[in-house]
PDB file of C-alpha atoms in Angstrom:
ATOM      1  CA  MET A 265      -0.082   0.031   0.030  1.00 32.00           C
ATOM      2  CA  VAL A 266       1.405   3.456  -0.936  1.00 35.00           C
ATOM      3  CA  LEU A 267       0.409   6.616   0.899  1.00 34.00           C
ATOM      4  CA  GLU A 268       0.927  10.013  -0.753  1.00 40.00           C
ATOM      5  CA  VAL A 269      -0.204  13.400   0.578  1.00 35.00           C
ATOM      6  CA  VAL A 270      -2.525  15.349  -1.582  1.00 41.00           C
ATOM      7  CA  ARG A 271      -3.646  18.668  -0.159  1.00 45.00           C
ATOM      8  CA  SER A 272      -4.974  17.725   3.340  1.00 45.00           C
ATOM      9  CA  GLU A 273      -5.843  14.178   2.234  1.00 68.00           C
ATOM     10  CA  GLN A 274      -4.114  10.918   1.417  1.00 68.00           C
ATOM     11  CA  ILE A 275      -4.319   8.646  -1.587  1.00 74.00           C
ATOM     12  CA  ILE A 276      -4.589   5.027  -0.664  1.00 70.00           C
ATOM     13  CA  ASN A 277      -3.292   3.508  -3.913  1.00 67.00           C
ATOM     14  CA  VAL A 278      -3.354  -0.369  -4.042  1.00 69.00           C
ATOM     15  CA  GLU A 279      -2.623  -2.863  -6.849  1.00 87.00           C
ATOM     16  CA  TRP A 280      -5.283  -4.104  -9.265  1.00 96.00           C
ATOM     17  CA  ILE A 281      -8.239  -5.866  -7.705  1.00 96.00           C
ATOM     18  CA  ASP A 282     -10.202  -8.487  -9.741  1.00 97.00           C
ATOM     19  CA  LEU A 283     -13.885  -7.611 -10.075  1.00 98.00           C
ATOM     20  CA  TRP A 284     -14.831 -11.379  -9.737  1.00 97.00           C
ATOM     21  CA  GLU A 285     -13.115 -13.776  -7.315  1.00 93.00           C
ATOM     22  CA  GLY A 286     -13.292 -16.596  -9.771  1.00 90.00           C
ATOM     23  CA  GLU A 287     -13.525 -16.437 -13.587  1.00 94.00           C
ATOM     24  CA  ALA A 288     -15.346 -13.449 -15.088  1.00 97.00           C
ATOM     25  CA  PRO A 289     -18.439 -14.149 -17.136  1.00 97.00           C
ATOM     26  CA  PHE A 290     -17.451 -15.316 -20.755  1.00 97.00           C
ATOM     27  CA  SER A 291     -13.791 -15.569 -19.689  1.00 97.00           C
ATOM     28  CA  LYS A 292     -11.464 -17.004 -22.322  1.00 95.00           C
ATOM     29  CA  GLY A 293      -8.378 -17.453 -20.104  1.00 94.00           C
ATOM     30  CA  SER A 294      -6.604 -16.464 -16.934  1.00 92.00           C
ATOM     31  CA  GLY A 295      -4.291 -13.751 -18.099  1.00 95.00           C
ATOM     32  CA  ASP A 296      -4.617 -10.072 -17.125  1.00 95.00           C
ATOM     33  CA  GLU A 297      -6.709  -9.249 -20.232  1.00 96.00           C
ATOM     34  CA  ASP A 298      -9.171 -12.072 -19.221  1.00 97.00           C
ATOM     35  CA  ARG A 299      -9.565 -10.589 -15.776  1.00 97.00           C
ATOM     36  CA  PRO A 300     -11.528  -7.391 -15.379  1.00 98.00           C
ATOM     37  CA  ALA A 301     -10.188  -5.339 -12.562  1.00 98.00           C
ATOM     38  CA  ILE A 302      -9.935  -2.015 -10.858  1.00 98.00           C
ATOM     39  CA  LYS A 303      -7.028  -0.064  -9.594  1.00 97.00           C
ATOM     40  CA  PRO A 304      -8.318   2.179  -6.649  1.00 96.00           C
ATOM     41  CA  PHE A 305      -7.103   5.705  -5.992  1.00 96.00           C
ATOM     42  CA  ILE A 306      -9.069   6.197  -2.797  1.00 96.00           C
ATOM     43  CA  LEU A 307      -8.782   9.407  -0.711  1.00 95.00           C
ATOM     44  CA  GLU A 308      -8.486   9.340   2.973  1.00 92.00           C
ATOM     45  CA  ARG A 309      -9.733  12.663   4.206  1.00 90.00           C
ATOM     46  CA  SER A 310      -8.271  14.249   7.329  1.00 88.00           C
ATOM     47  CA  ASP A 311     -11.760  15.092   8.505  1.00 91.00           C
ATOM     48  CA  GLY A 312     -12.992  11.472   8.196  1.00 92.00           C
ATOM     49  CA  LYS A 313     -15.787  12.383   5.845  1.00 94.00           C
ATOM     50  CA  PRO A 314     -16.658   9.941   2.966  1.00 97.00           C
ATOM     51  CA  THR A 315     -15.891  10.965  -0.610  1.00 97.00           C
ATOM     52  CA  GLY A 316     -17.534  10.389  -3.944  1.00 98.00           C
ATOM     53  CA  CYS A 317     -15.905   8.058  -6.344  1.00 98.00           C
ATOM     54  CA  ILE A 318     -15.568   8.068 -10.210  1.00 98.00           C
ATOM     55  CA  ILE A 319     -14.721   5.147 -12.390  1.00 98.00           C
ATOM     56  CA  VAL A 320     -12.390   6.008 -15.240  1.00 98.00           C
ATOM     57  CA  CYS A 321     -12.796   4.079 -18.517  1.00 98.00           C
ATOM     58  CA  PRO A 322      -9.837   4.770 -20.896  1.00 98.00           C
ATOM     59  CA  GLY A 323     -10.469   4.794 -24.565  1.00 97.00           C
ATOM     60  CA  GLY A 324      -8.921   2.810 -27.337  1.00 97.00           C
ATOM     61  CA  GLY A 325     -11.551   1.719 -29.794  1.00 97.00           C
ATOM     62  CA  TYR A 326     -12.432  -1.452 -27.704  1.00 98.00           C
ATOM     63  CA  GLY A 327      -9.081  -2.781 -28.959  1.00 98.00           C
ATOM     64  CA  ARG A 328      -6.885  -1.504 -26.204  1.00 97.00           C
ATOM     65  CA  ARG A 329      -7.043   0.959 -23.305  1.00 98.00           C
ATOM     66  CA  ALA A 330      -4.980   4.175 -23.620  1.00 96.00           C
ATOM     67  CA  ASP A 331      -2.619   4.756 -20.652  1.00 96.00           C
ATOM     68  CA  HIS A 332      -2.801   8.538 -20.781  1.00 95.00           C
ATOM     69  CA  GLU A 333      -6.550   8.363 -20.236  1.00 96.00           C
ATOM     70  CA  ALA A 334      -6.169   6.106 -17.127  1.00 96.00           C
ATOM     71  CA  ASP A 335      -3.993   6.891 -14.132  1.00 95.00           C
ATOM     72  CA  PRO A 336      -3.442  10.660 -14.786  1.00 95.00           C
ATOM     73  CA  VAL A 337      -7.196  11.092 -14.801  1.00 96.00           C
ATOM     74  CA  ALA A 338      -7.612   9.285 -11.536  1.00 96.00           C
ATOM     75  CA  GLU A 339      -4.888  11.426 -10.077  1.00 95.00           C
ATOM     76  CA  TRP A 340      -6.597  14.617 -11.277  1.00 96.00           C
ATOM     77  CA  LEU A 341      -9.862  13.484  -9.753  1.00 97.00           C
ATOM     78  CA  ASN A 342      -7.991  12.861  -6.479  1.00 95.00           C
ATOM     79  CA  SER A 343      -6.555  16.433  -6.694  1.00 95.00           C
ATOM     80  CA  ILE A 344     -10.112  17.960  -6.686  1.00 96.00           C
ATOM     81  CA  GLY A 345     -11.345  15.864  -3.828  1.00 96.00           C
ATOM     82  CA  ILE A 346     -12.928  12.813  -5.425  1.00 97.00           C
ATOM     83  CA  SER A 347     -11.749   9.191  -5.028  1.00 97.00           C
ATOM     84  CA  SER A 348     -11.393   7.213  -8.232  1.00 97.00           C
ATOM     85  CA  VAL A 349     -10.709   3.784  -9.673  1.00 97.00           C
ATOM     86  CA  VAL A 350      -9.317   3.011 -13.103  1.00 98.00           C
ATOM     87  CA  LEU A 351     -11.251   0.176 -14.867  1.00 98.00           C
ATOM     88  CA  ARG A 352      -9.446  -2.512 -16.752  1.00 98.00           C
ATOM     89  CA  TYR A 353     -12.345  -3.675 -18.836  1.00 98.00           C
ATOM     90  CA  ARG A 354     -12.126  -6.322 -21.406  1.00 98.00           C
ATOM     91  CA  VAL A 355     -11.411  -5.478 -25.115  1.00 98.00           C
ATOM     92  CA  ASN A 356     -11.189  -7.312 -28.447  1.00 98.00           C
ATOM     93  CA  PRO A 357     -11.211 -10.246 -28.823  1.00 98.00           C
ATOM     94  CA  TYR A 358     -13.758  -9.808 -26.034  1.00 98.00           C
ATOM     95  CA  GLN A 359     -17.047  -8.486 -27.449  1.00 98.00           C
ATOM     96  CA  HIS A 360     -20.419  -7.254 -26.117  1.00 98.00           C
ATOM     97  CA  PRO A 361     -21.603  -7.907 -23.482  1.00 98.00           C
ATOM     98  CA  CYS A 362     -18.228  -8.197 -21.716  1.00 98.00           C
ATOM     99  CA  PRO A 363     -17.209  -4.585 -21.399  1.00 98.00           C
ATOM    100  CA  LEU A 364     -20.607  -3.488 -20.232  1.00 98.00           C
ATOM    101  CA  LEU A 365     -20.696  -6.259 -17.730  1.00 98.00           C
ATOM    102  CA  ASP A 366     -17.309  -5.133 -16.397  1.00 98.00           C
ATOM    103  CA  ALA A 367     -18.498  -1.572 -15.996  1.00 98.00           C
ATOM    104  CA  GLN A 368     -21.729  -2.583 -14.294  1.00 98.00           C
ATOM    105  CA  ARG A 369     -19.754  -4.876 -11.984  1.00 98.00           C
ATOM    106  CA  ALA A 370     -17.318  -2.023 -11.096  1.00 98.00           C
ATOM    107  CA  ILE A 371     -20.136   0.261 -10.059  1.00 98.00           C
ATOM    108  CA  ARG A 372     -21.636  -2.520  -7.902  1.00 98.00           C
ATOM    109  CA  TYR A 373     -18.220  -3.449  -6.423  1.00 98.00           C
ATOM    110  CA  ILE A 374     -17.457   0.080  -5.400  1.00 98.00           C
ATOM    111  CA  ARG A 375     -20.917   0.311  -3.609  1.00 98.00           C
ATOM    112  CA  HIS A 376     -20.173  -3.004  -2.028  1.00 98.00           C
ATOM    113  CA  GLN A 377     -16.678  -1.579  -0.788  1.00 97.00           C
ATOM    114  CA  ALA A 378     -18.111   1.836   0.212  1.00 97.00           C
ATOM    115  CA  ARG A 379     -18.018   1.384   3.864  1.00 96.00           C
ATOM    116  CA  GLU A 380     -14.586  -0.123   3.998  1.00 95.00           C
ATOM    117  CA  TRP A 381     -13.152   2.551   1.673  1.00 96.00           C
ATOM    118  CA  ASN A 382     -15.169   5.387   3.342  1.00 96.00           C
ATOM    119  CA  LEU A 383     -17.114   6.260   0.121  1.00 97.00           C
ATOM    120  CA  ASP A 384     -20.572   7.643  -0.277  1.00 98.00           C
ATOM    121  CA  PRO A 385     -22.570   5.050  -2.247  1.00 98.00           C
ATOM    122  CA  ASP A 386     -24.874   7.727  -3.556  1.00 98.00           C
ATOM    123  CA  ARG A 387     -21.985   9.577  -5.130  1.00 98.00           C
ATOM    124  CA  ILE A 388     -20.649   7.126  -7.683  1.00 98.00           C
ATOM    125  CA  GLY A 389     -19.883   8.269 -11.113  1.00 98.00           C
ATOM    126  CA  ILE A 390     -18.376   6.985 -14.362  1.00 98.00           C
ATOM    127  CA  LEU A 391     -16.111   8.860 -16.766  1.00 98.00           C
ATOM    128  CA  GLY A 392     -14.881   7.641 -20.182  1.00 98.00           C
ATOM    129  CA  PHE A 393     -12.860   8.799 -23.127  1.00 98.00           C
ATOM    130  CA  SER A 394     -13.741   7.823 -26.785  1.00 98.00           C
ATOM    131  CA  ALA A 395     -14.808   4.240 -26.747  1.00 98.00           C
ATOM    132  CA  GLY A 396     -14.540   4.420 -23.026  1.00 98.00           C
ATOM    133  CA  GLY A 397     -17.044   7.164 -23.225  1.00 98.00           C
ATOM    134  CA  HIS A 398     -19.263   4.766 -25.145  1.00 98.00           C
ATOM    135  CA  LEU A 399     -18.902   2.319 -22.285  1.00 98.00           C
ATOM    136  CA  ALA A 400     -19.686   5.014 -19.693  1.00 98.00           C
ATOM    137  CA  SER A 401     -22.759   6.146 -21.545  1.00 98.00           C
ATOM    138  CA  SER A 402     -23.840   2.490 -21.964  1.00 98.00           C
ATOM    139  CA  ALA A 403     -23.627   1.821 -18.267  1.00 98.00           C
ATOM    140  CA  ALA A 404     -25.614   5.011 -17.623  1.00 98.00           C
ATOM    141  CA  VAL A 405     -28.434   3.895 -19.857  1.00 98.00           C
ATOM    142  CA  HIS A 406     -28.295   0.047 -19.274  1.00 98.00           C
ATOM    143  CA  TYR A 407     -28.448  -0.711 -15.545  1.00 97.00           C
ATOM    144  CA  ASN A 408     -30.465  -2.528 -12.899  1.00 94.00           C
ATOM    145  CA  GLU A 409     -30.940  -2.116  -9.166  1.00 94.00           C
ATOM    146  CA  GLY A 410     -29.321  -5.401  -8.225  1.00 94.00           C
ATOM    147  CA  GLN A 411     -30.678  -8.717  -7.076  1.00 94.00           C
ATOM    148  CA  GLU A 412     -31.625  -8.633  -3.407  1.00 93.00           C
ATOM    149  CA  ASP A 413     -31.210 -12.439  -3.068  1.00 92.00           C
ATOM    150  CA  ALA A 414     -28.043 -12.933  -5.029  1.00 94.00           C
ATOM    151  CA  ILE A 415     -25.568 -15.316  -3.606  1.00 95.00           C
ATOM    152  CA  ASP A 416     -22.761 -12.948  -4.647  1.00 96.00           C
ATOM    153  CA  PRO A 417     -23.189 -10.024  -2.354  1.00 96.00           C
ATOM    154  CA  VAL A 418     -21.786  -7.619  -5.010  1.00 97.00           C
ATOM    155  CA  GLU A 419     -24.618  -8.455  -7.293  1.00 97.00           C
ATOM    156  CA  ARG A 420     -27.062  -7.049  -4.718  1.00 97.00           C
ATOM    157  CA  TYR A 421     -26.074  -3.472  -5.520  1.00 98.00           C
ATOM    158  CA  SER A 422     -27.375  -1.094  -8.126  1.00 98.00           C
ATOM    159  CA  SER A 423     -25.256  -0.652 -11.179  1.00 98.00           C
ATOM    160  CA  LYS A 424     -26.678   2.846 -11.914  1.00 98.00           C
ATOM    161  CA  PRO A 425     -24.116   5.685 -11.890  1.00 98.00           C
ATOM    162  CA  ASN A 426     -25.009   8.905 -10.181  1.00 98.00           C
ATOM    163  CA  VAL A 427     -23.220  11.037 -12.866  1.00 98.00           C
ATOM    164  CA  GLN A 428     -21.603  10.377 -16.164  1.00 98.00           C
ATOM    165  CA  VAL A 429     -18.696  12.307 -17.590  1.00 98.00           C
ATOM    166  CA  LEU A 430     -18.184  11.703 -21.426  1.00 98.00           C
ATOM    167  CA  CYS A 431     -15.004  12.975 -23.085  1.00 98.00           C
ATOM    168  CA  TYR A 432     -15.156  13.020 -26.960  1.00 98.00           C
ATOM    169  CA  PRO A 433     -17.286   9.906 -26.673  1.00 98.00           C
ATOM    170  CA  VAL A 434     -18.424   7.256 -29.229  1.00 98.00           C
ATOM    171  CA  ILE A 435     -22.235   7.241 -28.689  1.00 98.00           C
ATOM    172  CA  THR A 436     -24.003   5.867 -31.672  1.00 97.00           C
ATOM    173  CA  PHE A 437     -23.764   2.887 -33.995  1.00 97.00           C
ATOM    174  CA  GLY A 438     -26.208   4.372 -36.439  1.00 93.00           C
ATOM    175  CA  GLU A 439     -25.073   4.717 -39.967  1.00 86.00           C
ATOM    176  CA  GLN A 440     -24.372   8.489 -40.138  1.00 90.00           C
ATOM    177  CA  TYR A 441     -21.961   9.120 -37.314  1.00 93.00           C
ATOM    178  CA  VAL A 442     -20.750   5.545 -36.342  1.00 93.00           C
ATOM    179  CA  HIS A 443     -17.095   4.911 -35.426  1.00 95.00           C
ATOM    180  CA  GLN A 444     -16.506   1.823 -37.400  1.00 93.00           C
ATOM    181  CA  GLY A 445     -13.467   0.667 -35.473  1.00 95.00           C
ATOM    182  CA  SER A 446     -15.165   0.722 -32.126  1.00 97.00           C
ATOM    183  CA  MET A 447     -18.267  -0.945 -33.441  1.00 97.00           C
ATOM    184  CA  ARG A 448     -16.353  -3.633 -35.188  1.00 97.00           C
ATOM    185  CA  ASN A 449     -14.244  -4.488 -32.184  1.00 98.00           C
ATOM    186  CA  LEU A 450     -17.338  -4.495 -29.906  1.00 98.00           C
ATOM    187  CA  LEU A 451     -19.940  -6.108 -32.056  1.00 97.00           C
ATOM    188  CA  GLY A 452     -18.146  -7.953 -34.915  1.00 96.00           C
ATOM    189  CA  GLU A 453     -17.889  -7.439 -38.705  1.00 94.00           C
ATOM    190  CA  GLU A 454     -21.708  -7.258 -39.576  1.00 93.00           C
ATOM    191  CA  PRO A 455     -23.689  -6.714 -36.444  1.00 96.00           C
ATOM    192  CA  GLU A 456     -27.512  -7.053 -36.613  1.00 96.00           C
ATOM    193  CA  GLU A 457     -29.426  -3.867 -36.723  1.00 96.00           C
ATOM    194  CA  ALA A 458     -31.108  -4.622 -33.438  1.00 97.00           C
ATOM    195  CA  LEU A 459     -27.741  -5.013 -31.640  1.00 97.00           C
ATOM    196  CA  ARG A 460     -26.482  -1.743 -33.170  1.00 97.00           C
ATOM    197  CA  GLU A 461     -29.633   0.001 -31.884  1.00 97.00           C
ATOM    198  CA  HIS A 462     -29.241  -1.552 -28.439  1.00 98.00           C
ATOM    199  CA  LEU A 463     -25.682  -0.155 -28.178  1.00 98.00           C
ATOM    200  CA  SER A 464     -26.541   3.388 -29.443  1.00 98.00           C
ATOM    201  CA  SER A 465     -26.842   5.195 -26.193  1.00 98.00           C
ATOM    202  CA  GLU A 466     -28.843   8.044 -27.421  1.00 98.00           C
ATOM    203  CA  LYS A 467     -31.643   5.598 -28.134  1.00 97.00           C
ATOM    204  CA  HIS A 468     -32.056   4.572 -24.582  1.00 98.00           C
ATOM    205  CA  VAL A 469     -32.107   7.700 -22.497  1.00 98.00           C
ATOM    206  CA  THR A 470     -34.872   8.069 -19.887  1.00 98.00           C
ATOM    207  CA  GLU A 471     -35.985  10.623 -17.284  1.00 98.00           C
ATOM    208  CA  ASP A 472     -33.843   8.597 -14.837  1.00 98.00           C
ATOM    209  CA  THR A 473     -30.619   8.693 -16.791  1.00 98.00           C
ATOM    210  CA  ALA A 474     -27.719  10.080 -14.753  1.00 98.00           C
ATOM    211  CA  PRO A 475     -26.798  13.787 -15.351  1.00 98.00           C
ATOM    212  CA  ALA A 476     -24.096  14.257 -17.919  1.00 98.00           C
ATOM    213  CA  PHE A 477     -21.054  16.498 -18.519  1.00 98.00           C
ATOM    214  CA  ILE A 478     -19.965  16.108 -22.153  1.00 98.00           C
ATOM    215  CA  TRP A 479     -17.042  17.706 -24.214  1.00 98.00           C
ATOM    216  CA  HIS A 480     -15.753  17.297 -27.684  1.00 98.00           C
ATOM    217  CA  THR A 481     -13.741  19.245 -30.187  1.00 97.00           C
ATOM    218  CA  ALA A 482     -15.403  20.529 -33.387  1.00 96.00           C
ATOM    219  CA  ASP A 483     -12.691  19.176 -35.758  1.00 94.00           C
ATOM    220  CA  ASP A 484     -12.374  15.808 -34.205  1.00 94.00           C
ATOM    221  CA  ARG A 485     -12.113  13.404 -37.105  1.00 92.00           C
ATOM    222  CA  GLY A 486     -11.466  10.255 -35.024  1.00 93.00           C
ATOM    223  CA  VAL A 487     -14.945  10.439 -33.456  1.00 97.00           C
ATOM    224  CA  VAL A 488     -17.073  13.099 -35.001  1.00 97.00           C
ATOM    225  CA  PRO A 489     -18.582  15.569 -32.494  1.00 97.00           C
ATOM    226  CA  GLU A 490     -22.152  14.815 -33.595  1.00 97.00           C
ATOM    227  CA  ASN A 491     -21.902  11.850 -31.258  1.00 98.00           C
ATOM    228  CA  SER A 492     -21.848  14.189 -28.407  1.00 98.00           C
ATOM    229  CA  MET A 493     -24.541  16.493 -29.911  1.00 98.00           C
ATOM    230  CA  ILE A 494     -27.114  13.754 -30.493  1.00 98.00           C
ATOM    231  CA  HIS A 495     -26.555  12.411 -27.046  1.00 98.00           C
ATOM    232  CA  THR A 496     -27.013  15.821 -25.515  1.00 98.00           C
ATOM    233  CA  MET A 497     -30.286  16.305 -27.582  1.00 98.00           C
ATOM    234  CA  ALA A 498     -31.564  12.998 -26.316  1.00 98.00           C
ATOM    235  CA  LEU A 499     -30.656  13.836 -22.765  1.00 98.00           C
ATOM    236  CA  LEU A 500     -32.299  17.274 -22.906  1.00 98.00           C
ATOM    237  CA  ALA A 501     -35.406  15.839 -24.422  1.00 98.00           C
ATOM    238  CA  LYS A 502     -35.872  13.745 -21.281  1.00 98.00           C
ATOM    239  CA  LYS A 503     -34.922  16.703 -19.140  1.00 98.00           C
ATOM    240  CA  VAL A 504     -31.718  15.061 -17.878  1.00 98.00           C
ATOM    241  CA  PRO A 505     -29.351  17.726 -16.365  1.00 98.00           C
ATOM    242  CA  THR A 506     -26.688  18.055 -19.011  1.00 98.00           C
ATOM    243  CA  GLU A 507     -23.722  20.370 -19.763  1.00 98.00           C
ATOM    244  CA  LEU A 508     -22.015  20.055 -23.161  1.00 98.00           C
ATOM    245  CA  HIS A 509     -18.834  21.924 -24.421  1.00 98.00           C
ATOM    246  CA  VAL A 510     -17.646  21.792 -27.946  1.00 97.00           C
ATOM    247  CA  PHE A 511     -14.199  23.373 -28.369  1.00 96.00           C
ATOM    248  CA  GLU A 512     -13.227  24.841 -31.674  1.00 95.00           C
ATOM    249  CA  HIS A 513     -10.021  22.897 -32.268  1.00 92.00           C
ATOM    250  CA  GLY A 514      -8.294  19.790 -31.074  1.00 90.00           C
ATOM    251  CA  ARG A 515      -7.344  16.314 -32.329  1.00 90.00           C
ATOM    252  CA  HIS A 516      -9.037  13.149 -31.191  1.00 93.00           C
ATOM    253  CA  GLY A 517      -7.660  11.576 -28.033  1.00 89.00           C
ATOM    254  CA  LEU A 518      -6.389  14.663 -26.233  1.00 92.00           C
ATOM    255  CA  GLY A 519      -7.006  13.317 -22.755  1.00 91.00           C
ATOM    256  CA  ILE A 520      -6.143  15.368 -19.709  1.00 90.00           C
ATOM    257  CA  LEU A 521      -2.444  16.207 -20.432  1.00 74.00           C
ATOM    258  CA  ASN A 522      -2.847  17.753 -23.734  1.00 73.00           C
ATOM    259  CA  GLU A 523      -1.087  20.567 -25.555  1.00 77.00           C
ATOM    260  CA  ILE A 524      -4.110  22.827 -26.311  1.00 85.00           C
ATOM    261  CA  PRO A 525      -4.688  25.504 -23.681  1.00 86.00           C
ATOM    262  CA  ASP A 526      -8.241  26.255 -24.840  1.00 89.00           C
ATOM    263  CA  VAL A 527      -9.225  22.635 -24.352  1.00 92.00           C
ATOM    264  CA  LEU A 528      -7.365  22.126 -20.993  1.00 92.00           C
ATOM    265  CA  VAL A 529     -10.089  24.243 -19.352  1.00 94.00           C
ATOM    266  CA  TRP A 530     -12.385  21.335 -19.608  1.00 96.00           C
ATOM    267  CA  THR A 531     -11.049  19.994 -16.254  1.00 96.00           C
ATOM    268  CA  GLU A 532     -11.982  23.302 -14.558  1.00 96.00           C
ATOM    269  CA  LEU A 533     -15.445  23.242 -16.093  1.00 97.00           C
ATOM    270  CA  CYS A 534     -15.977  19.646 -15.135  1.00 98.00           C
ATOM    271  CA  GLU A 535     -14.840  20.359 -11.586  1.00 98.00           C
ATOM    272  CA  ARG A 536     -17.392  23.194 -11.249  1.00 98.00           C
ATOM    273  CA  TRP A 537     -20.070  20.815 -12.581  1.00 98.00           C
ATOM    274  CA  LEU A 538     -19.143  18.041 -10.213  1.00 98.00           C
ATOM    275  CA  ILE A 539     -19.422  20.536  -7.279  1.00 98.00           C
ATOM    276  CA  ARG A 540     -22.830  21.545  -8.578  1.00 97.00           C
ATOM    277  CA  ARG A 541     -23.921  17.956  -8.757  1.00 97.00           C
ATOM    278  CA  GLY A 542     -22.716  17.357  -5.184  1.00 97.00           C
ATOM    279  CA  MET A 543     -20.049  14.984  -6.108  1.00 98.00           C
ATOM    280  CA  ILE A 544     -17.467  17.132  -4.333  1.00 96.00           C
ATOM    281  CA  GLN A 545     -18.384  18.086  -0.763  1.00 93.00           C
TER     282      GLN A 545
END
């Protein structure tokens, strides 16, 4: 266990923790890439109060997970007063439903651990970049309240996040704005239309969907900004509290440590939003 001082708080940073004690559902082996896990960055406040926690889903087109969208993001969340975990979700050759099961399990697991880690189970969010944004938005629209009589105690908890933060996200698998690489890695070469519709997050927003903070750049050619725009429109149509920022310039995959000052402000804007949403107290 490593302890580091951050402001008046401490980070309890431990190694990867498997989300399932045995094999994960649909496991193909026993290596790291077959075992979904979380790396906790849990704050220990000097005043003893519980913190909120946000799950970080790196991008990578469902074919890999980008390092620059992982630990640095968790460390930034710590710096503004939020605990965090980085999610090692399964990527290709694993396909749907494996990544979504991993994200849902992570949300449940954190609620299960909330007392031990001094977290507020009603302040659990999910944040994702690019394809990780697709995973985060999918978890925000596809969830359940848990099974009260489940043998596995983790499965008794809700998988619904309290907030979602989507950074240049893949959202839709509709024809016009689809990111082909992410869809192919997640759903295969020629997915059925019903499956594409099921994994298009904008199609499944309800009045109960978690509030959203979304940002994109206007000239993103990796994942076109219309993904964020159509999702924002779907959220607003259901009166879900939503904040969208579209910056004029910036390549895809900027992350948190990028070279464009005008885009760097997204972290400040997001921090203010998280305060308004009660995630930072």
